[in-house]
mmCIF file of C-alpha atoms in Angstrom:
data_model
loop_
_atom_site.group_PDB
_atom_site.id
_atom_site.type_symbol
_atom_site.label_atom_id
_atom_site.label_comp_id
_atom_site.label_asym_id
_atom_site.label_seq_id
_atom_site.Cartn_x
_atom_site.Cartn_y
_atom_site.Cartn_z
ATOM 1 C CA MET G 1 38.015 0.796 63.886
ATOM 2 C CA ILE G 2 40.930 3.134 63.517
ATOM 3 C CA PRO G 3 41.136 4.895 60.158
ATOM 4 C CA PRO G 4 44.618 4.615 58.617
ATOM 5 C CA GLY G 5 46.574 7.749 59.511
ATOM 6 C CA GLY G 6 43.411 9.263 60.922
ATOM 7 C CA ILE G 7 42.398 10.599 64.289
ATOM 8 C CA VAL G 8 42.169 7.807 66.734
ATOM 9 C CA VAL G 9 39.107 6.942 68.745
ATOM 10 C CA ALA G 10 40.999 5.903 71.829
ATOM 11 C CA MET G 11 39.087 4.503 74.758
ATOM 12 C CA THR G 12 41.936 4.810 77.212
ATOM 13 C CA GLU G 13 42.098 7.505 79.864
ATOM 14 C CA ARG G 14 45.706 8.399 79.068
ATOM 15 C CA GLY G 15 46.764 12.040 79.051
ATOM 16 C CA TYR G 16 45.500 14.276 76.300
ATOM 17 C CA THR G 17 44.016 11.644 74.038
ATOM 18 C CA ALA G 18 40.395 12.315 73.234
ATOM 19 C CA THR G 19 37.926 10.403 71.164
ATOM 20 C CA LYS G 20 36.892 11.871 67.844
ATOM 21 C CA GLU G 21 33.539 12.798 69.404
ATOM 22 C CA GLN G 22 35.257 14.601 72.294
ATOM 23 C CA LEU G 23 37.482 16.510 69.880
ATOM 24 C CA ILE G 24 34.514 17.633 67.796
ATOM 25 C CA LYS G 25 32.662 18.642 70.961
ATOM 26 C CA ARG G 26 35.659 20.692 72.132
ATOM 27 C CA LEU G 27 36.004 22.380 68.743
ATOM 28 C CA ARG G 28 32.292 23.231 68.783
ATOM 29 C CA ARG G 29 32.689 24.783 72.216
ATOM 30 C CA ILE G 30 35.638 26.821 70.900
ATOM 31 C CA GLN G 31 33.519 27.918 67.925
ATOM 32 C CA GLY G 32 30.862 29.064 70.371
ATOM 33 C CA GLN G 33 33.481 30.948 72.401
ATOM 34 C CA ILE G 34 34.606 32.784 69.234
ATOM 35 C CA GLY G 35 30.961 33.658 68.572
ATOM 36 C CA GLY G 36 30.775 35.058 72.098
ATOM 37 C CA ILE G 37 33.889 37.164 71.438
ATOM 38 C CA GLU G 38 32.254 38.507 68.248
ATOM 39 C CA ARG G 39 29.225 39.592 70.269
ATOM 40 C CA MET G 40 31.481 41.218 72.883
ATOM 41 C CA VAL G 41 33.151 43.241 70.117
ATOM 42 C CA ALA G 42 29.766 44.124 68.567
ATOM 43 C CA ASP G 43 28.515 45.240 72.000
ATOM 44 C CA ASP G 44 31.631 47.401 72.581
ATOM 45 C CA ARG G 45 32.618 45.410 75.640
ATOM 46 C CA TYR G 46 35.792 46.407 77.467
ATOM 47 C CA CYS G 47 38.832 45.323 75.430
ATOM 48 C CA ILE G 48 40.540 43.686 78.415
ATOM 49 C CA ASP G 49 37.541 41.396 78.916
ATOM 50 C CA VAL G 50 37.642 40.494 75.216
ATOM 51 C CA LEU G 51 41.360 39.708 75.536
ATOM 52 C CA THR G 52 40.726 37.453 78.526
ATOM 53 C CA GLN G 53 38.313 35.433 76.379
ATOM 54 C CA ILE G 54 40.867 35.234 73.554
ATOM 55 C CA SER G 55 43.453 33.865 76.012
ATOM 56 C CA ALA G 56 40.931 31.232 77.091
ATOM 57 C CA VAL G 57 40.350 30.195 73.472
ATOM 58 C CA GLN G 58 44.098 30.016 72.832
ATOM 59 C CA ALA G 59 44.495 27.747 75.862
ATOM 60 C CA ALA G 60 41.612 25.538 74.657
ATOM 61 C CA LEU G 61 43.151 25.308 71.172
ATOM 62 C CA ASP G 62 46.532 24.412 72.685
ATOM 63 C CA LYS G 63 44.810 21.565 74.518
ATOM 64 C CA VAL G 64 43.201 20.299 71.299
ATOM 65 C CA ALA G 65 46.570 20.590 69.519
ATOM 66 C CA LEU G 66 48.374 18.671 72.264
ATOM 67 C CA GLY G 67 45.697 15.975 72.077
ATOM 68 C CA LEU G 68 46.199 15.632 68.334
ATOM 69 C CA LEU G 69 49.997 15.605 68.691
ATOM 70 C CA ASP G 70 49.690 12.935 71.336
ATOM 71 C CA ASP G 71 47.483 10.803 69.079
ATOM 72 C CA HIS G 72 49.844 11.289 66.179
ATOM 73 C CA ALA G 73 52.856 10.323 68.293
ATOM 74 C CA HIS G 74 51.235 7.258 69.828
ATOM 75 C CA HIS G 75 49.342 5.939 66.842
ATOM 76 C CA CYS G 76 50.623 7.333 63.551
ATOM 77 C CA VAL G 77 54.308 7.295 64.533
ATOM 78 C CA LEU G 78 54.495 4.181 66.717
ATOM 79 C CA GLY G 79 51.944 2.378 64.552
ATOM 80 C CA ALA G 80 53.779 3.131 61.308
ATOM 81 C CA HIS G 81 55.828 0.641 59.323
ATOM 82 C CA ASP G 82 59.521 0.701 60.154
ATOM 83 C CA GLY G 83 60.261 2.555 56.931
ATOM 84 C CA GLU G 84 57.800 5.360 57.654
ATOM 85 C CA ARG G 85 58.526 6.106 61.285
ATOM 86 C CA GLU G 86 61.373 8.537 60.672
ATOM 87 C CA GLU G 87 59.300 10.514 58.194
ATOM 88 C CA LYS G 88 56.282 10.603 60.513
ATOM 89 C CA THR G 89 58.495 11.746 63.375
ATOM 90 C CA ASP G 90 59.818 14.573 61.185
ATOM 91 C CA GLU G 91 56.236 15.607 60.443
ATOM 92 C CA LEU G 92 55.455 15.561 64.164
ATOM 93 C CA MET G 93 58.426 17.778 64.960
ATOM 94 C CA SER G 94 57.548 20.244 62.204
ATOM 95 C CA ALA G 95 54.045 20.493 63.652
ATOM 96 C CA VAL G 96 55.480 21.115 67.131
ATOM 97 C CA GLY G 97 57.710 23.846 65.706
ATOM 98 C CA ARG G 98 54.738 25.524 64.007
ATOM 99 C CA LEU G 99 52.700 25.392 67.210
ATOM 100 C CA MET G 100 55.527 26.835 69.305
ATOM 101 C CA ARG G 101 56.021 29.673 66.827
ATOM 102 C CA ARG G 102 52.222 29.869 66.311
ATOM 103 C CA GLY G 103 51.716 29.603 62.592
ATOM 104 C CA MET P 1 31.259 57.783 68.214
ATOM 105 C CA ILE P 2 33.701 55.950 70.427
ATOM 106 C CA PRO P 3 32.099 54.177 73.378
ATOM 107 C CA PRO P 4 33.872 54.954 76.669
ATOM 108 C CA GLY P 5 36.379 52.210 77.376
ATOM 109 C CA GLY P 6 35.102 50.299 74.371
ATOM 110 C CA ILE P 7 36.697 48.976 71.216
ATOM 111 C CA VAL P 8 37.715 51.814 69.039
ATOM 112 C CA VAL P 9 36.572 52.308 65.493
ATOM 113 C CA ALA P 10 39.839 53.762 64.249
ATOM 114 C CA MET P 11 40.007 55.026 60.701
ATOM 115 C CA THR P 12 43.773 55.214 60.557
ATOM 116 C CA GLU P 13 45.892 52.608 58.800
ATOM 117 C CA ARG P 14 48.333 52.279 61.688
ATOM 118 C CA GLY P 15 49.705 48.865 62.567
ATOM 119 C CA TYR P 16 47.313 46.376 64.084
ATOM 120 C CA THR P 17 44.411 48.658 64.733
ATOM 121 C CA ALA P 18 41.255 47.488 63.024
ATOM 122 C CA THR P 19 37.808 48.921 62.867
ATOM 123 C CA LYS P 20 35.105 47.157 64.810
ATOM 124 C CA GLU P 21 33.735 45.835 61.514
ATOM 125 C CA GLN P 22 37.149 44.449 60.524
ATOM 126 C CA LEU P 23 37.534 42.771 63.921
ATOM 127 C CA ILE P 24 34.123 41.115 63.642
ATOM 128 C CA LYS P 25 34.930 40.023 60.078
ATOM 129 C CA ARG P 26 38.218 38.486 61.255
ATOM 130 C CA LEU P 27 36.525 36.698 64.142
ATOM 131 C CA ARG P 28 33.907 35.327 61.759
ATOM 132 C CA ARG P 29 36.655 34.039 59.476
ATOM 133 C CA ILE P 30 38.293 32.365 62.506
ATOM 134 C CA GLN P 31 34.959 30.813 63.447
ATOM 135 C CA GLY P 32 34.724 29.438 59.916
ATOM 136 C CA GLN P 33 38.260 28.063 60.184
ATOM 137 C CA ILE P 34 37.311 26.244 63.407
ATOM 138 C CA GLY P 35 34.277 24.805 61.593
ATOM 139 C CA GLY P 36 36.635 23.583 58.874
ATOM 140 C CA ILE P 37 38.821 21.922 61.503
ATOM 141 C CA GLU P 38 35.735 20.188 62.948
ATOM 142 C CA ARG P 39 34.930 18.779 59.502
ATOM 143 C CA MET P 40 38.548 17.645 59.063
ATOM 144 C CA VAL P 41 38.311 15.738 62.348
ATOM 145 C CA ALA P 42 34.896 14.288 61.377
ATOM 146 C CA ASP P 43 36.352 13.169 58.028
ATOM 147 C CA ASP P 44 39.379 11.543 59.718
ATOM 148 C CA ARG P 45 41.800 13.824 57.914
ATOM 149 C CA TYR P 46 45.496 13.393 58.629
ATOM 150 C CA CYS P 47 46.290 14.796 62.108
ATOM 151 C CA ILE P 48 49.273 16.805 60.874
ATOM 152 C CA ASP P 49 47.014 18.674 58.426
ATOM 153 C CA VAL P 50 44.559 19.385 61.246
ATOM 154 C CA LEU P 51 47.439 20.702 63.381
ATOM 155 C CA THR P 52 48.575 23.002 60.579
ATOM 156 C CA GLN P 53 45.094 24.542 60.534
ATOM 157 C CA ILE P 54 45.138 24.951 64.325
ATOM 158 C CA SER P 55 48.476 26.807 64.069
ATOM 159 C CA ALA P 56 46.908 29.102 61.464
ATOM 160 C CA VAL P 57 43.972 29.849 63.781
ATOM 161 C CA GLN P 58 46.349 30.543 66.697
ATOM 162 C CA ALA P 59 48.280 33.002 64.525
ATOM 163 C CA ALA P 60 45.018 34.692 63.444
ATOM 164 C CA LEU P 61 43.890 34.958 67.092
ATOM 165 C CA ASP P 62 47.266 36.407 68.069
ATOM 166 C CA LYS P 63 46.749 39.076 65.428
ATOM 167 C CA VAL P 64 43.284 39.926 66.757
ATOM 168 C CA ALA P 65 44.691 40.021 70.305
ATOM 169 C CA LEU P 66 47.540 42.332 69.299
ATOM 170 C CA GLY P 67 45.034 44.595 67.555
ATOM 171 C CA LEU P 68 42.933 44.818 70.705
ATOM 172 C CA LEU P 69 45.995 45.403 72.902
ATOM 173 C CA ASP P 70 47.102 48.152 70.548
ATOM 174 C CA ASP P 71 43.679 49.821 70.705
ATOM 175 C CA HIS P 72 43.633 49.512 74.477
ATOM 176 C CA ALA P 73 47.114 51.009 74.774
ATOM 177 C CA HIS P 74 46.460 53.897 72.389
ATOM 178 C CA HIS P 75 42.913 54.756 73.345
ATOM 179 C CA CYS P 76 41.924 53.396 76.746
ATOM 180 C CA VAL P 77 45.314 54.006 78.405
ATOM 181 C CA LEU P 78 46.443 57.216 76.716
ATOM 182 C CA GLY P 79 42.867 58.533 76.599
ATOM 183 C CA ALA P 80 42.233 57.872 80.284
ATOM 184 C CA HIS P 81 42.114 60.512 82.982
ATOM 185 C CA ASP P 82 45.425 61.017 84.758
ATOM 186 C CA GLY P 83 44.173 59.108 87.777
ATOM 187 C CA GLU P 84 43.197 56.037 85.783
ATOM 188 C CA ARG P 85 46.212 55.596 83.535
ATOM 189 C CA GLU P 86 48.269 53.587 85.978
ATOM 190 C CA GLU P 87 45.396 51.210 86.610
ATOM 191 C CA LYS P 88 44.653 50.809 82.903
ATOM 192 C CA THR P 89 48.337 50.151 82.243
ATOM 193 C CA ASP P 90 48.300 47.426 84.907
ATOM 194 C CA GLU P 91 45.302 45.844 83.204
ATOM 195 C CA LEU P 92 47.131 45.981 79.870
ATOM 196 C CA MET P 93 50.186 44.253 81.319
ATOM 197 C CA SER P 94 48.086 41.543 82.976
ATOM 198 C CA ALA P 95 46.438 40.875 79.607
ATOM 199 C CA VAL P 96 49.868 40.658 77.940
ATOM 200 C CA GLY P 97 50.990 38.189 80.602
ATOM 201 C CA ARG P 98 47.898 36.027 80.066
ATOM 202 C CA LEU P 99 48.430 36.037 76.293
ATOM 203 C CA MET P 100 52.109 35.106 76.610
ATOM 204 C CA ARG P 101 51.248 32.231 78.921
ATOM 205 C CA ARG P 102 48.068 31.518 76.908
ATOM 206 C CA GLY P 103 45.274 31.484 79.449
ATOM 207 C CA MET Y 1 79.294 6.113 70.792
ATOM 208 C CA ILE Y 2 75.740 7.068 71.682
ATOM 209 C CA PRO Y 3 75.003 7.027 75.420
ATOM 210 C CA PRO Y 4 71.792 5.140 76.221
ATOM 211 C CA GLY Y 5 68.965 7.638 76.470
ATOM 212 C CA GLY Y 6 71.448 10.469 76.135
ATOM 213 C CA ILE Y 7 71.866 13.292 73.657
ATOM 214 C CA VAL Y 8 72.746 11.927 70.303
ATOM 215 C CA VAL Y 9 75.770 12.941 68.295
ATOM 216 C CA ALA Y 10 74.057 12.752 64.927
ATOM 217 C CA MET Y 11 76.143 13.247 61.823
ATOM 218 C CA THR Y 12 73.197 13.709 59.494
ATOM 219 C CA GLU Y 13 72.105 17.089 58.191
ATOM 220 C CA ARG Y 14 68.437 16.484 58.991
ATOM 221 C CA GLY Y 15 66.357 19.354 60.373
ATOM 222 C CA TYR Y 16 67.031 20.494 63.895
ATOM 223 C CA THR Y 17 69.360 17.744 65.005
ATOM 224 C CA ALA Y 18 72.671 19.071 66.246
ATOM 225 C CA THR Y 19 75.726 17.327 67.515
ATOM 226 C CA LYS Y 20 76.493 17.574 71.200
ATOM 227 C CA GLU Y 21 79.301 20.012 70.373
ATOM 228 C CA GLN Y 22 76.938 22.215 68.362
ATOM 229 C CA LEU Y 23 74.391 22.219 71.182
ATOM 230 C CA ILE Y 24 77.013 23.241 73.740
ATOM 231 C CA LYS Y 25 78.276 25.950 71.386
ATOM 232 C CA ARG Y 26 74.736 27.305 70.965
ATOM 233 C CA LEU Y 27 74.112 27.276 74.696
ATOM 234 C CA ARG Y 28 77.388 29.146 75.251
ATOM 235 C CA ARG Y 29 76.317 31.755 72.712
ATOM 236 C CA ILE Y 30 72.974 32.097 74.543
ATOM 237 C CA GLN Y 31 74.850 32.492 77.838
ATOM 238 C CA GLY Y 32 76.866 35.267 76.227
ATOM 239 C CA GLN Y 33 73.679 36.918 74.968
ATOM 240 C CA ILE Y 34 72.266 36.906 78.513
ATOM 241 C CA GLY Y 35 75.503 38.495 79.720
ATOM 242 C CA GLY Y 36 75.011 41.177 77.075
ATOM 243 C CA ILE Y 37 71.467 41.783 78.324
ATOM 244 C CA GLU Y 38 72.819 42.148 81.877
ATOM 245 C CA ARG Y 39 75.235 44.831 80.670
ATOM 246 C CA MET Y 40 72.423 46.596 78.790
ATOM 247 C CA VAL Y 41 70.404 46.727 82.009
ATOM 248 C CA ALA Y 42 73.445 47.899 84.009
ATOM 249 C CA ASP Y 43 74.069 50.649 81.423
ATOM 250 C CA ASP Y 44 70.400 51.791 81.534
ATOM 251 C CA ARG Y 45 69.884 50.999 77.875
ATOM 252 C CA TYR Y 46 66.456 51.622 76.395
ATOM 253 C CA CYS Y 47 64.006 48.932 77.633
ATOM 254 C CA ILE Y 48 62.695 48.212 74.139
ATOM 255 C CA ASP Y 49 66.223 47.320 72.960
ATOM 256 C CA VAL Y 50 66.651 45.044 75.979
ATOM 257 C CA LEU Y 51 63.321 43.367 75.133
ATOM 258 C CA THR Y 52 64.422 42.805 71.534
ATOM 259 C CA GLN Y 53 67.474 40.939 72.834
ATOM 260 C CA ILE Y 54 65.297 38.847 75.174
ATOM 261 C CA SER Y 55 63.074 37.874 72.206
ATOM 262 C CA ALA Y 56 66.209 36.791 70.319
ATOM 263 C CA VAL Y 57 67.327 34.622 73.249
ATOM 264 C CA GLN Y 58 63.822 33.089 73.507
ATOM 265 C CA ALA Y 59 63.954 32.208 69.802
ATOM 266 C CA ALA Y 60 67.441 30.692 70.191
ATOM 267 C CA LEU Y 61 66.283 28.621 73.186
ATOM 268 C CA ASP Y 62 63.234 27.435 71.222
ATOM 269 C CA LYS Y 63 65.605 26.238 68.522
ATOM 270 C CA VAL Y 64 67.733 24.323 71.041
ATOM 271 C CA ALA Y 65 64.552 22.849 72.570
ATOM 272 C CA LEU Y 66 63.227 21.745 69.179
ATOM 273 C CA GLY Y 67 66.610 20.162 68.418
ATOM 274 C CA LEU Y 68 66.475 18.188 71.661
ATOM 275 C CA LEU Y 69 62.836 17.165 71.079
ATOM 276 C CA ASP Y 70 63.770 16.009 67.611
ATOM 277 C CA ASP Y 71 66.661 13.940 68.943
ATOM 278 C CA HIS Y 72 64.453 12.489 71.640
ATOM 279 C CA ALA Y 73 61.748 11.581 69.126
ATOM 280 C CA HIS Y 74 64.112 10.047 66.580
ATOM 281 C CA HIS Y 75 66.523 8.289 68.896
ATOM 282 C CA CYS Y 76 65.104 7.766 72.379
ATOM 283 C CA VAL Y 77 61.529 7.019 71.243
ATOM 284 C CA LEU Y 78 62.135 5.155 67.982
ATOM 285 C CA GLY Y 79 65.252 3.488 69.396
ATOM 286 C CA ALA Y 80 63.494 2.281 72.536
ATOM 287 C CA HIS Y 81 62.434 -1.296 73.222
ATOM 288 C CA ASP Y 82 58.837 -2.020 72.247
ATOM 289 C CA GLY Y 83 57.765 -1.926 75.888
ATOM 290 C CA GLU Y 84 59.249 1.518 76.514
ATOM 291 C CA ARG Y 85 58.086 3.413 73.430
ATOM 292 C CA GLU Y 86 54.690 4.404 74.803
ATOM 293 C CA GLU Y 87 56.241 5.732 77.993
ATOM 294 C CA LYS Y 88 58.941 7.654 76.112
ATOM 295 C CA THR Y 89 56.271 9.117 73.817
ATOM 296 C CA ASP Y 90 54.310 10.288 76.873
ATOM 297 C CA GLU Y 91 57.462 11.974 78.205
ATOM 298 C CA LEU Y 92 57.963 13.661 74.833
ATOM 299 C CA MET Y 93 54.405 15.006 74.811
ATOM 300 C CA SER Y 94 54.688 16.279 78.390
ATOM 301 C CA ALA Y 95 57.852 18.137 77.395
ATOM 302 C CA VAL Y 96 56.069 19.642 74.376
ATOM 303 C CA GLY Y 97 53.214 20.763 76.637
ATOM 304 C CA ARG Y 98 55.639 22.414 79.074
ATOM 305 C CA LEU Y 99 57.430 24.223 76.234
ATOM 306 C CA MET Y 100 54.156 25.449 74.715
ATOM 307 C CA ARG Y 101 52.983 26.770 78.082
ATOM 308 C CA ARG Y 102 56.557 27.869 78.885
ATOM 309 C CA GLY Y 103 57.380 26.318 82.207
ATOM 310 C CA MET J 1 67.663 58.788 90.094
ATOM 311 C CA ILE J 2 65.815 57.508 87.074
ATOM 312 C CA PRO J 3 67.745 57.718 83.798
ATOM 313 C CA PRO J 4 65.664 59.232 80.960
ATOM 314 C CA GLY J 5 64.055 56.431 78.996
ATOM 315 C CA GLY J 6 66.075 53.915 80.973
ATOM 316 C CA ILE J 7 65.213 51.015 83.213
ATOM 317 C CA VAL J 8 63.536 52.280 86.289
ATOM 318 C CA VAL J 9 64.698 51.644 89.829
ATOM 319 C CA ALA J 10 61.231 51.366 91.287
ATOM 320 C CA MET J 11 60.881 50.912 95.007
ATOM 321 C CA THR J 12 57.241 49.915 94.931
ATOM 322 C CA GLU J 13 56.027 46.356 95.308
ATOM 323 C CA ARG J 14 53.655 46.555 92.331
ATOM 324 C CA GLY J 15 53.395 43.565 90.003
ATOM 325 C CA TYR J 16 56.359 42.682 87.862
ATOM 326 C CA THR J 17 58.381 45.822 88.398
ATOM 327 C CA ALA J 18 61.845 45.069 89.664
ATOM 328 C CA THR J 19 64.709 47.305 90.600
ATOM 329 C CA LYS J 20 67.693 47.386 88.290
ATOM 330 C CA GLU J 21 69.606 45.336 90.864
ATOM 331 C CA GLN J 22 66.850 42.711 90.999
ATOM 332 C CA LEU J 23 66.785 42.493 87.203
ATOM 333 C CA ILE J 24 70.542 41.986 87.005
ATOM 334 C CA LYS J 25 70.349 39.374 89.762
ATOM 335 C CA ARG J 26 67.603 37.510 87.861
ATOM 336 C CA LEU J 27 69.560 37.641 84.614
ATOM 337 C CA ARG J 28 72.643 36.291 86.415
ATOM 338 C CA ARG J 29 70.563 33.433 87.789
ATOM 339 C CA ILE J 30 69.311 32.703 84.261
ATOM 340 C CA GLN J 31 72.899 32.761 82.993
ATOM 341 C CA GLY J 32 73.766 30.227 85.658
ATOM 342 C CA GLN J 33 70.806 28.061 84.644
ATOM 343 C CA ILE J 34 72.044 28.068 81.035
ATOM 344 C CA GLY J 35 75.478 27.029 82.298
ATOM 345 C CA GLY J 36 73.785 24.158 84.127
ATOM 346 C CA ILE J 37 72.027 23.121 80.922
ATOM 347 C CA GLU J 38 75.397 23.127 79.119
ATOM 348 C CA ARG J 39 76.816 20.780 81.745
ATOM 349 C CA MET J 40 73.744 18.517 81.451
ATOM 350 C CA VAL J 41 74.339 18.274 77.690
ATOM 351 C CA ALA J 42 78.072 17.666 78.208
ATOM 352 C CA ASP J 43 77.262 14.905 80.726
ATOM 353 C CA ASP J 44 74.759 13.251 78.317
ATOM 354 C CA ARG J 45 71.884 13.773 80.712
ATOM 355 C CA TYR J 46 68.455 12.582 79.650
ATOM 356 C CA CYS J 47 67.029 14.954 76.981
ATOM 357 C CA ILE J 48 63.684 15.290 78.751
ATOM 358 C CA ASP J 49 65.424 16.599 81.879
ATOM 359 C CA VAL J 50 67.365 19.085 79.748
ATOM 360 C CA LEU J 51 64.088 20.210 78.146
ATOM 361 C CA THR J 52 62.493 20.741 81.568
ATOM 362 C CA GLN J 53 65.356 23.087 82.455
ATOM 363 C CA ILE J 54 64.933 24.961 79.156
ATOM 364 C CA SER J 55 61.209 25.445 79.934
ATOM 365 C CA ALA J 56 62.176 26.863 83.331
ATOM 366 C CA VAL J 57 64.599 29.325 81.712
ATOM 367 C CA GLN J 58 61.940 30.396 79.179
ATOM 368 C CA ALA J 59 59.505 31.045 82.019
ATOM 369 C CA ALA J 60 62.156 33.062 83.891
ATOM 370 C CA LEU J 61 62.918 35.103 80.743
ATOM 371 C CA ASP J 62 59.191 35.727 80.219
ATOM 372 C CA LYS J 63 59.063 37.115 83.748
ATOM 373 C CA VAL J 64 62.005 39.441 83.096
ATOM 374 C CA ALA J 65 60.419 40.531 79.802
ATOM 375 C CA LEU J 66 57.065 41.250 81.459
ATOM 376 C CA GLY J 67 58.870 43.248 84.123
ATOM 377 C CA LEU J 68 60.594 45.364 81.482
ATOM 378 C CA LEU J 69 57.354 45.812 79.504
ATOM 379 C CA ASP J 70 55.630 46.909 82.691
ATOM 380 C CA ASP J 71 58.356 49.444 83.419
ATOM 381 C CA HIS J 72 58.252 50.707 79.871
ATOM 382 C CA ALA J 73 54.474 51.066 79.970
ATOM 383 C CA HIS J 74 54.365 52.794 83.356
ATOM 384 C CA HIS J 75 57.411 55.007 83.057
ATOM 385 C CA CYS J 76 58.540 55.492 79.466
ATOM 386 C CA VAL J 77 55.016 55.657 77.978
ATOM 387 C CA LEU J 78 53.092 57.421 80.740
ATOM 388 C CA GLY J 79 56.108 59.579 81.595
ATOM 389 C CA ALA J 80 56.669 60.696 78.003
ATOM 390 C CA HIS J 81 55.809 64.111 76.603
ATOM 391 C CA ASP J 82 52.386 64.271 74.976
ATOM 392 C CA GLY J 83 53.945 64.202 71.522
ATOM 393 C CA GLU J 84 55.943 61.043 72.182
ATOM 394 C CA ARG J 85 53.350 58.863 73.882
ATOM 395 C CA GLU J 86 51.836 57.466 70.688
ATOM 396 C CA GLU J 87 55.272 56.540 69.348
ATOM 397 C CA LYS J 88 56.323 54.918 72.621
ATOM 398 C CA THR J 89 53.073 52.966 72.723
ATOM 399 C CA ASP J 90 53.761 51.684 69.202
ATOM 400 C CA GLU J 91 57.218 50.552 70.327
ATOM 401 C CA LEU J 92 55.654 48.798 73.309
ATOM 402 C CA MET J 93 53.174 46.942 71.094
ATOM 403 C CA SER J 94 55.887 45.901 68.626
ATOM 404 C CA ALA J 95 57.874 44.475 71.535
ATOM 405 C CA VAL J 96 54.796 42.575 72.751
ATOM 406 C CA GLY J 97 54.302 41.182 69.239
ATOM 407 C CA ARG J 98 57.935 40.012 69.083
ATOM 408 C CA LEU J 99 57.666 38.355 72.499
ATOM 409 C CA MET J 100 54.422 36.573 71.596
ATOM 410 C CA ARG J 101 55.975 35.282 68.375
ATOM 411 C CA ARG J 102 59.341 34.842 70.132
ATOM 412 C CA GLY J 103 61.839 36.681 68.018
#
């Protein structure tokens, strides 16, 4: 069952959409990657190698963000009542703007 | 003591440069933020709120990355032997390119 | 009159949405900025100053892109027939992904 | 002859570095691309196609920016007097920060 306004457990294979379980798994992997970066810093590893790992995490977070945007667009926006769609689309666009400017 | 080619424990207050301890503290905070995002997903929180948190993490990672780039530029590049500076500058620029393209 | 699937001449003051005339005016200003950057390069101006101008152009292009995404989301997606909305949303998300990865 | 602190006419084939002539040629191509985007908007072309062109221009500008950063790092920073290198490295890092945040 899809929670109202929540993250959608989609079973389709379309694009970025991930199930809630897949999203949590991806976020856990990212958390582990950050832990690895911490250890690299603690071990005085070469800064360029640390930076390469940070780029990888940024790319993984972008993928999670695009998946969430995609869910929001397909489910929260298209699934909204007629009166709410404009507002939900504005929210979507604000989120895109924040992601493009990064914070 | 500064490890050769390692992350520099700078005591100055200049710009992005952080001590090793500060970097590890920041990375730990980011790890905690990712854990918070996981819980938001598990609790079916509104996707736009999840995305706002992801943007905040991206901005925090950008800051860590800029701090590491700054250390690399000031210490590894400028502190390198004459024969290694060009190579270390190339590495720096490749890292910048990866960060701009994110991965 | 709004062309089907085309850029919308919106008269509202909402967010990023610009009229076609405003968009063209902005793009012309950006073209002029690029011309200015060309002259800076030709005149051997300091690279950092040239880079500052490039950042300004990137920000201006992001703004145009967000305006177009916003129009697409509000008009092409929400205004589409029921059968086309999913497809138009997929197109929107692909465009967002390309902009986030820059090309 | 290389102007002091100016854009370098490098003859090597290394990485991003471009001659002044190549840079101007690239900027002119970008200016032309923006002109094409203007015409697409004027002709009410599909917003997604316009956005694809904007992504291409952003990628081209990123390439020009990386080329200039690379020149600055190799020539202005490494070629600077000992007393100026730190300052020029700070300028380089500020420019990188502006490019990552886009403006």
